[in-house]
mmCIF file of C-alpha atoms in Angstrom:
data_model
loop_
_atom_site.group_PDB
_atom_site.id
_atom_site.type_symbol
_atom_site.label_atom_id
_atom_site.label_comp_id
_atom_site.label_asym_id
_atom_site.label_seq_id
_atom_site.Cartn_x
_atom_site.Cartn_y
_atom_site.Cartn_z
ATOM 1 C CA UNK A 1 -8.883 -7.407 -45.842
ATOM 2 C CA UNK A 2 -10.319 -10.721 -47.000
ATOM 3 C CA UNK A 3 -8.785 -13.966 -45.773
ATOM 4 C CA UNK A 4 -6.328 -15.686 -48.069
ATOM 5 C CA UNK A 5 -8.376 -17.500 -50.698
ATOM 6 C CA UNK A 6 -6.689 -20.862 -51.250
ATOM 7 C CA UNK A 7 -9.307 -21.779 -53.816
ATOM 8 C CA UNK A 8 -8.123 -18.879 -56.024
ATOM 9 C CA UNK A 9 -4.508 -19.993 -55.703
ATOM 10 C CA UNK A 10 -5.360 -23.551 -56.753
ATOM 11 C CA UNK A 11 -7.667 -22.248 -59.488
ATOM 12 C CA UNK A 12 -4.979 -20.089 -61.124
ATOM 13 C CA UNK A 13 -2.237 -22.689 -60.681
ATOM 14 C CA UNK A 14 -4.445 -25.204 -62.526
ATOM 15 C CA UNK A 15 -5.125 -22.715 -65.325
ATOM 16 C CA UNK A 16 -1.414 -21.845 -65.567
ATOM 17 C CA UNK A 17 -0.387 -25.493 -65.875
ATOM 18 C CA UNK A 18 -3.136 -26.180 -68.409
ATOM 19 C CA UNK A 19 -2.048 -23.145 -70.467
ATOM 20 C CA UNK A 20 1.592 -24.257 -70.476
ATOM 21 C CA UNK A 21 0.570 -27.750 -71.566
ATOM 22 C CA UNK A 22 -1.637 -26.281 -74.280
ATOM 23 C CA UNK A 23 1.169 -24.050 -75.577
ATOM 24 C CA UNK A 24 3.595 -26.981 -75.660
ATOM 25 C CA UNK A 25 1.070 -29.193 -77.447
ATOM 26 C CA UNK A 26 0.285 -26.508 -80.042
ATOM 27 C CA UNK A 27 3.923 -25.716 -80.727
ATOM 28 C CA UNK A 28 4.919 -29.394 -80.918
ATOM 29 C CA UNK A 29 2.152 -29.967 -83.458
ATOM 30 C CA UNK A 30 2.879 -26.692 -85.302
ATOM 31 C CA UNK A 31 -0.813 -25.855 -85.055
ATOM 32 C CA UNK A 32 -1.839 -23.525 -87.889
ATOM 33 C CA UNK A 33 -4.117 -21.364 -85.714
ATOM 34 C CA UNK A 34 -3.067 -21.482 -82.075
ATOM 35 C CA UNK A 35 0.676 -21.526 -82.783
ATOM 36 C CA UNK A 36 0.732 -19.822 -86.164
ATOM 37 C CA UNK A 37 -1.203 -16.727 -85.036
ATOM 38 C CA UNK A 38 1.706 -15.672 -82.818
ATOM 39 C CA UNK A 39 4.343 -16.017 -85.575
ATOM 40 C CA UNK A 40 3.191 -13.311 -88.020
ATOM 41 C CA UNK A 41 6.266 -11.094 -88.368
ATOM 42 C CA UNK A 42 7.794 -8.220 -90.339
ATOM 43 C CA UNK A 43 10.207 -10.261 -92.470
ATOM 44 C CA UNK A 44 8.548 -8.978 -95.646
ATOM 45 C CA UNK A 45 7.970 -5.543 -94.138
ATOM 46 C CA UNK A 46 5.379 -4.005 -91.851
ATOM 47 C CA UNK A 47 2.023 -5.830 -91.689
ATOM 48 C CA UNK A 48 -0.933 -6.008 -89.268
ATOM 49 C CA UNK A 49 -0.626 -8.368 -86.289
ATOM 50 C CA UNK A 50 3.124 -8.740 -86.758
ATOM 51 C CA UNK A 51 4.617 -7.055 -83.676
ATOM 52 C CA UNK A 52 4.772 -9.995 -81.270
ATOM 53 C CA UNK A 53 5.818 -12.416 -84.007
ATOM 54 C CA UNK A 54 8.709 -10.117 -84.911
ATOM 55 C CA UNK A 55 9.802 -9.970 -81.265
ATOM 56 C CA UNK A 56 9.650 -13.784 -81.089
ATOM 57 C CA UNK A 57 11.653 -13.974 -84.343
ATOM 58 C CA UNK A 58 14.356 -11.606 -83.016
ATOM 59 C CA UNK A 59 14.438 -13.351 -79.639
ATOM 60 C CA UNK A 60 15.015 -16.674 -81.413
ATOM 61 C CA UNK A 61 18.372 -15.296 -82.613
ATOM 62 C CA UNK A 62 19.568 -15.720 -79.022
ATOM 63 C CA UNK A 63 18.412 -19.343 -79.086
ATOM 64 C CA UNK A 64 20.196 -20.544 -82.246
ATOM 65 C CA UNK A 65 17.182 -19.430 -84.322
ATOM 66 C CA UNK A 66 14.878 -21.882 -82.532
ATOM 67 C CA UNK A 67 11.576 -20.082 -83.016
ATOM 68 C CA UNK A 68 9.634 -22.835 -81.280
ATOM 69 C CA UNK A 69 11.590 -22.409 -78.016
ATOM 70 C CA UNK A 70 11.378 -18.617 -78.310
ATOM 71 C CA UNK A 71 7.610 -18.900 -78.726
ATOM 72 C CA UNK A 72 7.263 -21.186 -75.694
ATOM 73 C CA UNK A 73 9.380 -18.991 -73.421
ATOM 74 C CA UNK A 74 7.679 -15.735 -74.367
ATOM 75 C CA UNK A 75 4.042 -16.825 -74.456
ATOM 76 C CA UNK A 76 4.414 -19.052 -71.395
ATOM 77 C CA UNK A 77 5.735 -16.007 -69.539
ATOM 78 C CA UNK A 78 2.726 -14.005 -70.706
ATOM 79 C CA UNK A 79 0.352 -16.720 -69.425
ATOM 80 C CA UNK A 80 2.018 -16.909 -66.021
ATOM 81 C CA UNK A 81 1.937 -13.115 -65.676
ATOM 82 C CA UNK A 82 -1.717 -13.069 -66.722
ATOM 83 C CA UNK A 83 -2.801 -15.503 -64.016
ATOM 84 C CA UNK A 84 -0.512 -13.905 -61.445
ATOM 85 C CA UNK A 85 -2.052 -10.454 -61.968
ATOM 86 C CA UNK A 86 -5.527 -11.998 -62.125
ATOM 87 C CA UNK A 87 -4.876 -13.288 -58.620
ATOM 88 C CA UNK A 88 -3.606 -9.872 -57.524
ATOM 89 C CA UNK A 89 -6.847 -8.281 -58.741
ATOM 90 C CA UNK A 90 -9.073 -10.781 -56.940
ATOM 91 C CA UNK A 91 -7.199 -11.761 -53.775
ATOM 92 C CA UNK A 92 -8.466 -8.941 -51.524
ATOM 93 C CA UNK A 93 -12.124 -9.434 -52.421
ATOM 94 C CA UNK A 94 -14.293 -11.240 -49.916
ATOM 95 C CA UNK A 95 -15.939 -13.746 -52.219
ATOM 96 C CA UNK A 96 -19.658 -14.429 -52.241
ATOM 97 C CA UNK A 97 -21.590 -16.780 -54.521
ATOM 98 C CA UNK A 98 -21.812 -14.113 -57.268
ATOM 99 C CA UNK A 99 -18.014 -13.876 -57.572
ATOM 100 C CA UNK A 100 -17.730 -17.644 -57.922
ATOM 101 C CA UNK A 101 -20.463 -17.689 -60.573
ATOM 102 C CA UNK A 102 -18.609 -15.052 -62.595
ATOM 103 C CA UNK A 103 -15.339 -17.005 -62.365
ATOM 104 C CA UNK A 104 -17.074 -20.050 -63.826
ATOM 105 C CA UNK A 105 -18.788 -18.370 -66.766
ATOM 106 C CA UNK A 106 -18.248 -20.661 -69.805
ATOM 107 C CA UNK A 107 -16.827 -17.694 -71.735
ATOM 108 C CA UNK A 108 -14.418 -16.576 -69.019
ATOM 109 C CA UNK A 109 -11.386 -18.534 -67.758
ATOM 110 C CA UNK A 110 -12.785 -21.909 -68.857
ATOM 111 C CA UNK A 111 -13.411 -20.800 -72.439
ATOM 112 C CA UNK A 112 -10.110 -22.018 -73.865
ATOM 113 C CA UNK A 113 -10.177 -25.085 -71.588
ATOM 114 C CA UNK A 114 -13.491 -26.407 -72.932
ATOM 115 C CA UNK A 115 -13.214 -25.151 -76.529
ATOM 116 C CA UNK A 116 -10.037 -26.964 -77.481
ATOM 117 C CA UNK A 117 -9.472 -25.120 -80.762
ATOM 118 C CA UNK A 118 -9.445 -21.681 -79.122
ATOM 119 C CA UNK A 119 -6.092 -22.024 -77.398
ATOM 120 C CA UNK A 120 -4.073 -19.137 -75.997
ATOM 121 C CA UNK A 121 -5.014 -16.335 -78.363
ATOM 122 C CA UNK A 122 -3.474 -12.897 -78.772
ATOM 123 C CA UNK A 123 -6.197 -11.234 -76.718
ATOM 124 C CA UNK A 124 -4.472 -12.590 -73.607
ATOM 125 C CA UNK A 125 -2.166 -9.585 -73.940
ATOM 126 C CA UNK A 126 -5.224 -7.309 -73.888
ATOM 127 C CA UNK A 127 -6.444 -9.071 -70.722
ATOM 128 C CA UNK A 128 -3.037 -8.759 -69.043
ATOM 129 C CA UNK A 129 -2.820 -5.090 -69.972
ATOM 130 C CA UNK A 130 -6.357 -4.378 -68.722
ATOM 131 C CA UNK A 131 -5.772 -6.052 -65.348
ATOM 132 C CA UNK A 132 -2.536 -4.085 -64.786
ATOM 133 C CA UNK A 133 -4.364 -0.934 -65.891
ATOM 134 C CA UNK A 134 -7.139 -1.575 -63.326
ATOM 135 C CA UNK A 135 -4.590 -2.282 -60.601
ATOM 136 C CA UNK A 136 -2.956 1.041 -61.414
ATOM 137 C CA UNK A 137 -6.320 2.806 -61.069
ATOM 138 C CA UNK A 138 -6.694 1.107 -57.675
ATOM 139 C CA UNK A 139 -3.374 2.473 -56.439
ATOM 140 C CA UNK A 140 -3.370 5.084 -53.669
ATOM 141 C CA UNK A 141 -0.787 7.039 -55.664
ATOM 142 C CA UNK A 142 -2.890 7.151 -58.834
ATOM 143 C CA UNK A 143 -3.246 10.422 -60.705
ATOM 144 C CA UNK A 144 -4.588 11.261 -64.144
ATOM 145 C CA UNK A 145 -1.128 11.753 -65.659
ATOM 146 C CA UNK A 146 -0.456 8.011 -65.138
ATOM 147 C CA UNK A 147 -2.887 7.286 -67.966
ATOM 148 C CA UNK A 148 -0.483 8.376 -70.690
ATOM 149 C CA UNK A 149 1.853 5.390 -70.363
ATOM 150 C CA UNK A 150 -1.118 3.011 -70.451
ATOM 151 C CA UNK A 151 -2.648 4.677 -73.494
ATOM 152 C CA UNK A 152 0.693 4.424 -75.319
ATOM 153 C CA UNK A 153 0.908 0.751 -74.337
ATOM 154 C CA UNK A 154 -2.609 0.249 -75.672
ATOM 155 C CA UNK A 155 -1.460 1.673 -79.020
ATOM 156 C CA UNK A 156 1.180 -1.084 -79.132
ATOM 157 C CA UNK A 157 -1.533 -3.674 -78.490
ATOM 158 C CA UNK A 158 -3.206 -2.624 -81.733
ATOM 159 C CA UNK A 159 -0.074 -3.725 -83.591
ATOM 160 C CA UNK A 160 -0.423 -7.109 -81.856
ATOM 161 C CA UNK A 161 -4.051 -7.515 -83.028
ATOM 162 C CA UNK A 162 -6.448 -4.824 -84.223
ATOM 163 C CA UNK A 163 -9.333 -6.485 -82.354
ATOM 164 C CA UNK A 164 -8.298 -4.447 -79.277
ATOM 165 C CA UNK A 165 -9.642 -1.314 -80.987
ATOM 166 C CA UNK A 166 -13.228 -2.563 -80.756
ATOM 167 C CA UNK A 167 -12.956 -2.842 -76.976
ATOM 168 C CA UNK A 168 -11.459 0.620 -76.437
ATOM 169 C CA UNK A 169 -14.420 1.920 -74.319
ATOM 170 C CA UNK A 170 -13.456 -0.508 -71.560
ATOM 171 C CA UNK A 171 -10.465 1.755 -70.886
ATOM 172 C CA UNK A 172 -12.797 4.681 -70.307
ATOM 173 C CA UNK A 173 -15.411 3.034 -68.040
ATOM 174 C CA UNK A 174 -13.198 2.626 -64.921
ATOM 175 C CA UNK A 175 -11.866 6.171 -65.285
ATOM 176 C CA UNK A 176 -15.383 7.462 -64.656
ATOM 177 C CA UNK A 177 -15.032 6.227 -61.056
ATOM 178 C CA UNK A 178 -11.760 8.052 -60.297
ATOM 179 C CA UNK A 179 -11.924 11.402 -62.109
ATOM 180 C CA UNK A 180 -12.854 14.558 -60.214
ATOM 181 C CA UNK A 181 -14.789 17.486 -61.613
ATOM 182 C CA UNK A 182 -11.697 19.701 -61.600
ATOM 183 C CA UNK A 183 -9.948 17.142 -63.854
ATOM 184 C CA UNK A 184 -12.689 16.878 -66.471
ATOM 185 C CA UNK A 185 -10.869 19.008 -69.058
ATOM 186 C CA UNK A 186 -7.702 16.886 -68.844
ATOM 187 C CA UNK A 187 -9.815 13.728 -68.889
ATOM 188 C CA UNK A 188 -11.634 14.777 -72.078
ATOM 189 C CA UNK A 189 -8.322 15.667 -73.750
ATOM 190 C CA UNK A 190 -6.853 12.270 -72.832
ATOM 191 C CA UNK A 191 -9.889 10.437 -74.213
ATOM 192 C CA UNK A 192 -9.715 12.439 -77.440
ATOM 193 C CA UNK A 193 -6.011 11.562 -77.758
ATOM 194 C CA UNK A 194 -6.769 7.885 -77.075
ATOM 195 C CA UNK A 195 -9.572 7.740 -79.642
ATOM 196 C CA UNK A 196 -7.801 9.741 -82.353
ATOM 197 C CA UNK A 197 -4.518 7.866 -81.908
ATOM 198 C CA UNK A 198 -6.246 4.480 -82.023
ATOM 199 C CA UNK A 199 -8.217 5.398 -85.142
ATOM 200 C CA UNK A 200 -5.060 6.589 -86.890
ATOM 201 C CA UNK A 201 -3.324 3.282 -86.125
ATOM 202 C CA UNK A 202 -6.313 1.297 -87.399
ATOM 203 C CA UNK A 203 -6.180 3.232 -90.677
ATOM 204 C CA UNK A 204 -2.447 2.473 -90.965
ATOM 205 C CA UNK A 205 -3.100 -1.210 -90.294
ATOM 206 C CA UNK A 206 -5.887 -1.305 -92.864
ATOM 207 C CA UNK A 207 -3.501 -0.101 -95.560
ATOM 208 C CA UNK A 208 -0.944 -2.672 -94.403
ATOM 209 C CA UNK A 209 -3.345 -5.599 -94.068
ATOM 210 C CA UNK A 210 -1.046 -7.980 -95.922
ATOM 211 C CA UNK A 211 -0.610 -9.760 -99.228
ATOM 212 C CA UNK A 212 0.295 -13.123 -100.688
ATOM 213 C CA UNK A 213 3.943 -12.001 -100.675
ATOM 214 C CA UNK A 214 3.722 -11.407 -96.908
ATOM 215 C CA UNK A 215 2.294 -14.885 -96.385
ATOM 216 C CA UNK A 216 4.958 -16.629 -98.463
ATOM 217 C CA UNK A 217 7.845 -14.605 -97.004
ATOM 218 C CA UNK A 218 6.720 -15.155 -93.406
ATOM 219 C CA UNK A 219 6.375 -18.898 -94.002
ATOM 220 C CA UNK A 220 9.857 -19.033 -95.527
ATOM 221 C CA UNK A 221 11.334 -17.010 -92.644
ATOM 222 C CA UNK A 222 10.031 -19.556 -90.129
ATOM 223 C CA UNK A 223 11.708 -22.412 -92.028
ATOM 224 C CA UNK A 224 11.206 -25.749 -90.247
ATOM 225 C CA UNK A 225 9.285 -24.011 -87.430
ATOM 226 C CA UNK A 226 6.513 -22.795 -89.714
ATOM 227 C CA UNK A 227 2.979 -23.853 -88.713
ATOM 228 C CA UNK A 228 1.268 -26.620 -90.645
ATOM 229 C CA UNK A 229 -0.301 -25.575 -93.972
ATOM 230 C CA UNK A 230 1.362 -22.210 -93.473
ATOM 231 C CA UNK A 231 0.922 -20.882 -97.014
ATOM 232 C CA UNK A 232 -2.686 -22.010 -97.537
ATOM 233 C CA UNK A 233 -4.409 -22.163 -94.123
ATOM 234 C CA UNK A 234 -4.516 -20.273 -90.836
ATOM 235 C CA UNK A 235 -3.849 -16.673 -89.705
ATOM 236 C CA UNK A 236 -0.652 -16.259 -91.723
ATOM 237 C CA UNK A 237 -2.438 -17.300 -94.904
ATOM 238 C CA UNK A 238 -5.307 -14.954 -93.990
ATOM 239 C CA UNK A 239 -2.969 -12.010 -94.587
ATOM 240 C CA UNK A 240 -3.242 -12.761 -98.305
ATOM 241 C CA UNK A 241 -7.065 -12.644 -98.267
ATOM 242 C CA UNK A 242 -9.461 -9.772 -98.588
ATOM 243 C CA UNK A 243 -10.942 -8.784 -95.199
ATOM 244 C CA UNK A 244 -14.392 -9.979 -96.310
ATOM 245 C CA UNK A 245 -13.223 -13.371 -97.571
ATOM 246 C CA UNK A 246 -12.711 -16.335 -95.244
ATOM 247 C CA UNK A 247 -9.824 -18.819 -95.261
ATOM 248 C CA UNK A 248 -11.634 -20.957 -97.816
ATOM 249 C CA UNK A 249 -11.639 -17.932 -100.143
ATOM 250 C CA UNK A 250 -15.436 -17.637 -99.866
ATOM 251 C CA UNK A 251 -17.040 -14.176 -99.383
ATOM 252 C CA UNK A 252 -18.317 -13.923 -95.807
ATOM 253 C CA UNK A 253 -20.106 -10.577 -95.896
ATOM 254 C CA UNK A 254 -23.483 -10.954 -94.113
ATOM 255 C CA UNK A 255 -22.592 -14.596 -93.341
ATOM 256 C CA UNK A 256 -24.763 -14.383 -90.217
ATOM 257 C CA UNK A 257 -27.910 -14.077 -92.344
ATOM 258 C CA UNK A 258 -27.414 -17.588 -93.744
ATOM 259 C CA UNK A 259 -27.737 -19.375 -90.393
ATOM 260 C CA UNK A 260 -30.626 -21.810 -90.034
ATOM 261 C CA UNK A 261 -33.069 -21.764 -87.108
ATOM 262 C CA UNK A 262 -31.206 -24.385 -85.039
ATOM 263 C CA UNK A 263 -27.878 -22.597 -85.505
ATOM 264 C CA UNK A 264 -29.306 -19.252 -84.393
ATOM 265 C CA UNK A 265 -31.243 -20.612 -81.411
ATOM 266 C CA UNK A 266 -28.401 -22.771 -80.116
ATOM 267 C CA UNK A 267 -25.881 -19.935 -80.342
ATOM 268 C CA UNK A 268 -28.275 -17.457 -78.686
ATOM 269 C CA UNK A 269 -28.835 -19.969 -75.865
ATOM 270 C CA UNK A 270 -25.060 -20.487 -75.443
ATOM 271 C CA UNK A 271 -24.412 -16.751 -75.135
ATOM 272 C CA UNK A 272 -27.353 -16.237 -72.745
ATOM 273 C CA UNK A 273 -26.178 -19.220 -70.691
ATOM 274 C CA UNK A 274 -22.666 -17.734 -70.474
ATOM 275 C CA UNK A 275 -24.009 -14.360 -69.357
ATOM 276 C CA UNK A 276 -26.134 -15.830 -66.531
ATOM 277 C CA UNK A 277 -23.462 -14.924 -63.903
ATOM 278 C CA UNK A 278 -23.512 -11.295 -65.103
ATOM 279 C CA UNK A 279 -27.328 -11.275 -64.981
ATOM 280 C CA UNK A 280 -27.230 -12.600 -61.398
ATOM 281 C CA UNK A 281 -24.676 -9.932 -60.523
ATOM 282 C CA UNK A 282 -26.904 -7.166 -61.941
ATOM 283 C CA UNK A 283 -29.865 -8.493 -59.972
ATOM 284 C CA UNK A 284 -28.108 -8.384 -56.586
ATOM 285 C CA UNK A 285 -25.712 -5.413 -56.927
ATOM 286 C CA UNK A 286 -25.839 -1.633 -57.020
ATOM 287 C CA UNK A 287 -23.521 1.356 -57.428
ATOM 288 C CA UNK A 288 -23.758 4.423 -55.230
ATOM 289 C CA UNK A 289 -23.384 7.369 -57.639
ATOM 290 C CA UNK A 290 -23.634 10.109 -54.977
ATOM 291 C CA UNK A 291 -19.890 10.746 -54.757
ATOM 292 C CA UNK A 292 -19.146 10.186 -58.443
ATOM 293 C CA UNK A 293 -18.779 12.673 -61.287
ATOM 294 C CA UNK A 294 -21.271 10.745 -63.427
ATOM 295 C CA UNK A 295 -24.838 9.688 -62.752
ATOM 296 C CA UNK A 296 -26.578 6.373 -63.301
ATOM 297 C CA UNK A 297 -28.067 7.261 -66.705
ATOM 298 C CA UNK A 298 -24.767 8.411 -68.189
ATOM 299 C CA UNK A 299 -23.066 5.244 -66.953
ATOM 300 C CA UNK A 300 -25.829 3.082 -68.439
ATOM 301 C CA UNK A 301 -25.578 4.805 -71.838
ATOM 302 C CA UNK A 302 -21.795 4.352 -71.850
ATOM 303 C CA UNK A 303 -22.167 0.642 -71.040
ATOM 304 C CA UNK A 304 -24.514 0.228 -74.010
ATOM 305 C CA UNK A 305 -22.120 2.211 -76.208
ATOM 306 C CA UNK A 306 -19.280 -0.057 -75.107
ATOM 307 C CA UNK A 307 -21.051 -3.066 -76.589
ATOM 308 C CA UNK A 308 -22.237 -1.220 -79.718
ATOM 309 C CA UNK A 309 -18.641 -0.167 -80.378
ATOM 310 C CA UNK A 310 -17.729 -3.818 -80.976
ATOM 311 C CA UNK A 311 -20.552 -4.574 -83.446
ATOM 312 C CA UNK A 312 -18.397 -4.116 -86.598
ATOM 313 C CA UNK A 313 -16.406 -7.158 -85.448
ATOM 314 C CA UNK A 314 -19.516 -9.321 -85.567
ATOM 315 C CA UNK A 315 -20.290 -8.051 -89.062
ATOM 316 C CA UNK A 316 -16.807 -8.665 -90.468
ATOM 317 C CA UNK A 317 -15.697 -11.914 -88.850
ATOM 318 C CA UNK A 318 -17.137 -15.269 -87.820
ATOM 319 C CA UNK A 319 -15.425 -15.697 -84.415
ATOM 320 C CA UNK A 320 -18.515 -14.628 -82.478
ATOM 321 C CA UNK A 321 -17.948 -16.756 -79.378
ATOM 322 C CA UNK A 322 -14.449 -15.338 -79.183
ATOM 323 C CA UNK A 323 -15.698 -11.745 -79.385
ATOM 324 C CA UNK A 324 -18.332 -12.395 -76.705
ATOM 325 C CA UNK A 325 -15.649 -14.055 -74.595
ATOM 326 C CA UNK A 326 -13.547 -10.883 -74.729
ATOM 327 C CA UNK A 327 -16.595 -8.937 -73.531
ATOM 328 C CA UNK A 328 -17.093 -11.391 -70.653
ATOM 329 C CA UNK A 329 -13.414 -11.132 -69.681
ATOM 330 C CA UNK A 330 -13.313 -7.345 -69.671
ATOM 331 C CA UNK A 331 -16.712 -6.986 -67.982
ATOM 332 C CA UNK A 332 -15.648 -9.438 -65.270
ATOM 333 C CA UNK A 333 -12.315 -7.717 -64.666
ATOM 334 C CA UNK A 334 -14.153 -4.407 -64.436
ATOM 335 C CA UNK A 335 -16.667 -5.862 -61.952
ATOM 336 C CA UNK A 336 -13.852 -7.245 -59.783
ATOM 337 C CA UNK A 337 -12.139 -3.846 -59.939
ATOM 338 C CA UNK A 338 -15.320 -2.228 -58.618
ATOM 339 C CA UNK A 339 -15.564 -4.785 -55.805
ATOM 340 C CA UNK A 340 -11.881 -4.437 -54.948
ATOM 341 C CA UNK A 341 -12.297 -0.681 -54.508
ATOM 342 C CA UNK A 342 -15.681 -0.952 -52.773
ATOM 343 C CA UNK A 343 -17.338 1.028 -55.552
ATOM 344 C CA UNK A 344 -20.097 -1.530 -55.926
ATOM 345 C CA UNK A 345 -22.146 -3.307 -53.299
ATOM 346 C CA UNK A 346 -24.460 -6.282 -52.952
ATOM 347 C CA UNK A 347 -27.900 -5.337 -51.741
ATOM 348 C CA UNK A 348 -27.658 -7.683 -48.714
ATOM 349 C CA UNK A 349 -31.345 -8.474 -48.915
ATOM 350 C CA UNK A 350 -32.596 -11.437 -46.872
ATOM 351 C CA UNK A 351 -32.865 -13.376 -50.136
ATOM 352 C CA UNK A 352 -29.204 -12.663 -51.028
ATOM 353 C CA UNK A 353 -27.959 -13.556 -47.539
ATOM 354 C CA UNK A 354 -29.965 -16.764 -47.490
ATOM 355 C CA UNK A 355 -28.634 -17.891 -50.897
ATOM 356 C CA UNK A 356 -25.043 -16.945 -50.021
ATOM 357 C CA UNK A 357 -25.111 -18.681 -46.640
ATOM 358 C CA UNK A 358 -26.557 -21.834 -48.178
ATOM 359 C CA UNK A 359 -24.245 -22.092 -51.212
ATOM 360 C CA UNK A 360 -21.055 -21.223 -49.316
ATOM 361 C CA UNK A 361 -21.951 -22.953 -46.073
ATOM 362 C CA UNK A 362 -19.714 -25.798 -44.880
ATOM 363 C CA UNK A 363 -22.254 -28.466 -45.796
ATOM 364 C CA UNK A 364 -22.852 -27.391 -49.390
ATOM 365 C CA UNK A 365 -19.784 -25.417 -50.571
ATOM 366 C CA UNK A 366 -17.952 -28.408 -52.078
ATOM 367 C CA UNK A 367 -21.100 -29.451 -53.949
ATOM 368 C CA UNK A 368 -21.492 -25.839 -55.130
ATOM 369 C CA UNK A 369 -17.979 -25.919 -56.615
ATOM 370 C CA UNK A 370 -18.796 -29.150 -58.458
ATOM 371 C CA UNK A 371 -22.017 -27.609 -59.798
ATOM 372 C CA UNK A 372 -20.077 -24.544 -60.978
ATOM 373 C CA UNK A 373 -17.510 -26.724 -62.746
ATOM 374 C CA UNK A 374 -20.301 -28.596 -64.538
ATOM 375 C CA UNK A 375 -21.945 -25.246 -65.352
ATOM 376 C CA UNK A 376 -18.712 -23.978 -66.919
ATOM 377 C CA UNK A 377 -18.016 -27.113 -68.939
ATOM 378 C CA UNK A 378 -21.448 -28.533 -69.811
ATOM 379 C CA UNK A 379 -21.753 -27.055 -73.322
ATOM 380 C CA UNK A 380 -19.395 -26.972 -76.270
ATOM 381 C CA UNK A 381 -19.788 -24.462 -79.083
ATOM 382 C CA UNK A 382 -17.051 -23.639 -81.571
ATOM 383 C CA UNK A 383 -15.592 -20.147 -81.336
ATOM 384 C CA UNK A 384 -17.072 -19.253 -84.736
ATOM 385 C CA UNK A 385 -20.673 -18.755 -85.845
ATOM 386 C CA UNK A 386 -22.157 -19.688 -89.204
ATOM 387 C CA UNK A 387 -24.651 -22.074 -90.688
ATOM 388 C CA UNK A 388 -24.447 -25.636 -89.437
ATOM 389 C CA UNK A 389 -22.350 -25.029 -86.298
ATOM 390 C CA UNK A 390 -23.927 -27.017 -83.466
ATOM 391 C CA UNK A 391 -24.182 -26.618 -79.710
ATOM 392 C CA UNK A 392 -23.087 -29.884 -78.115
ATOM 393 C CA UNK A 393 -23.031 -31.418 -74.638
ATOM 394 C CA UNK A 394 -19.357 -31.551 -73.697
ATOM 395 C CA UNK A 395 -19.547 -34.778 -71.691
ATOM 396 C CA UNK A 396 -21.544 -36.587 -74.363
ATOM 397 C CA UNK A 397 -18.958 -35.490 -76.914
ATOM 398 C CA UNK A 398 -16.152 -36.834 -74.715
ATOM 399 C CA UNK A 399 -18.048 -40.094 -74.208
ATOM 400 C CA UNK A 400 -18.496 -40.542 -77.969
ATOM 401 C CA UNK A 401 -14.789 -39.929 -78.585
ATOM 402 C CA UNK A 402 -13.879 -42.550 -76.001
ATOM 403 C CA UNK A 403 -16.425 -44.978 -77.425
ATOM 404 C CA UNK A 404 -15.129 -44.498 -80.970
ATOM 405 C CA UNK A 405 -11.537 -45.080 -79.866
ATOM 406 C CA UNK A 406 -12.341 -48.709 -79.004
#
């Protein structure tokens, strides 16, 4: 067992406190996006993305109808649980420089810290679910029948936000490392049930995507706790729009073809930069497939399919950094799951050992942590992608804000 990692404890405590501050700030300011997204409810009837908002609305009845307090209690609890289970997933891993690099990917834990307008989004429930799911797969008492309760929970996540559907293959990937040949028939049946059930729910959500009446009724139901610009801006207003029209009521089909050269290059660089830790991991790690039901080629094809499965998201919506961030989160959790269960190994080449000893040695480790922090926070790119969005240096942007305040 790895020694207690005090860095991880401090790391997740910092993120927890920052998240709680962010939630308070967003709720106090009635932010249209970061606060309003959570408050979509069923007060005009069933509608996509309304499950959690309805629970918050009902919970507020116990708090003298104070929706703001209900929101803070519920989502703060989700954040604390998320970081607690993140620590549970990572705490037994003996960290090397690759693990630290992954932690500090700009699109991983620091994504909502650096990109101020991202905030605590609904996908945090997907992350929490996935970590608990991976911990269950790591249990000594795990058996295939345990999957049913997690698949049913995943169905509920689709009512929170349909984006979870486009990351469904991440539920299948870790199962490939635990199934035995004599369980293949049950495994295939479970995957069919998961896919068919998810598709059915997505169809139901599509036909209940919302209307202007939903927007107006939800805003009225929230009364004085409604987010700013509730009936003409933000996620609640988006319920009244066609799926291929943005919040400014402008058609956004094939919006990505309108980007200029600088927009495309800067975004491509930002994504590549964020995936550098994963590239380093792939360069120094390997999986032993000898005792597994699958072989290397099948696993590789499924990994490619996992990304291709999410491509419709990039066609329909502009939040490209957000969608890549979800990939980074789920990939990273999956990688840590493999390390935790000793299903993946570093090649321990002289080059790897030399780099690891240098970066994590007593003389350089503190400097390495500073470099990683700068790596994670150096660039700022909005969570959306379309023409004119710029990649900026975070510290220069902060400096200019300070300069302009005087």
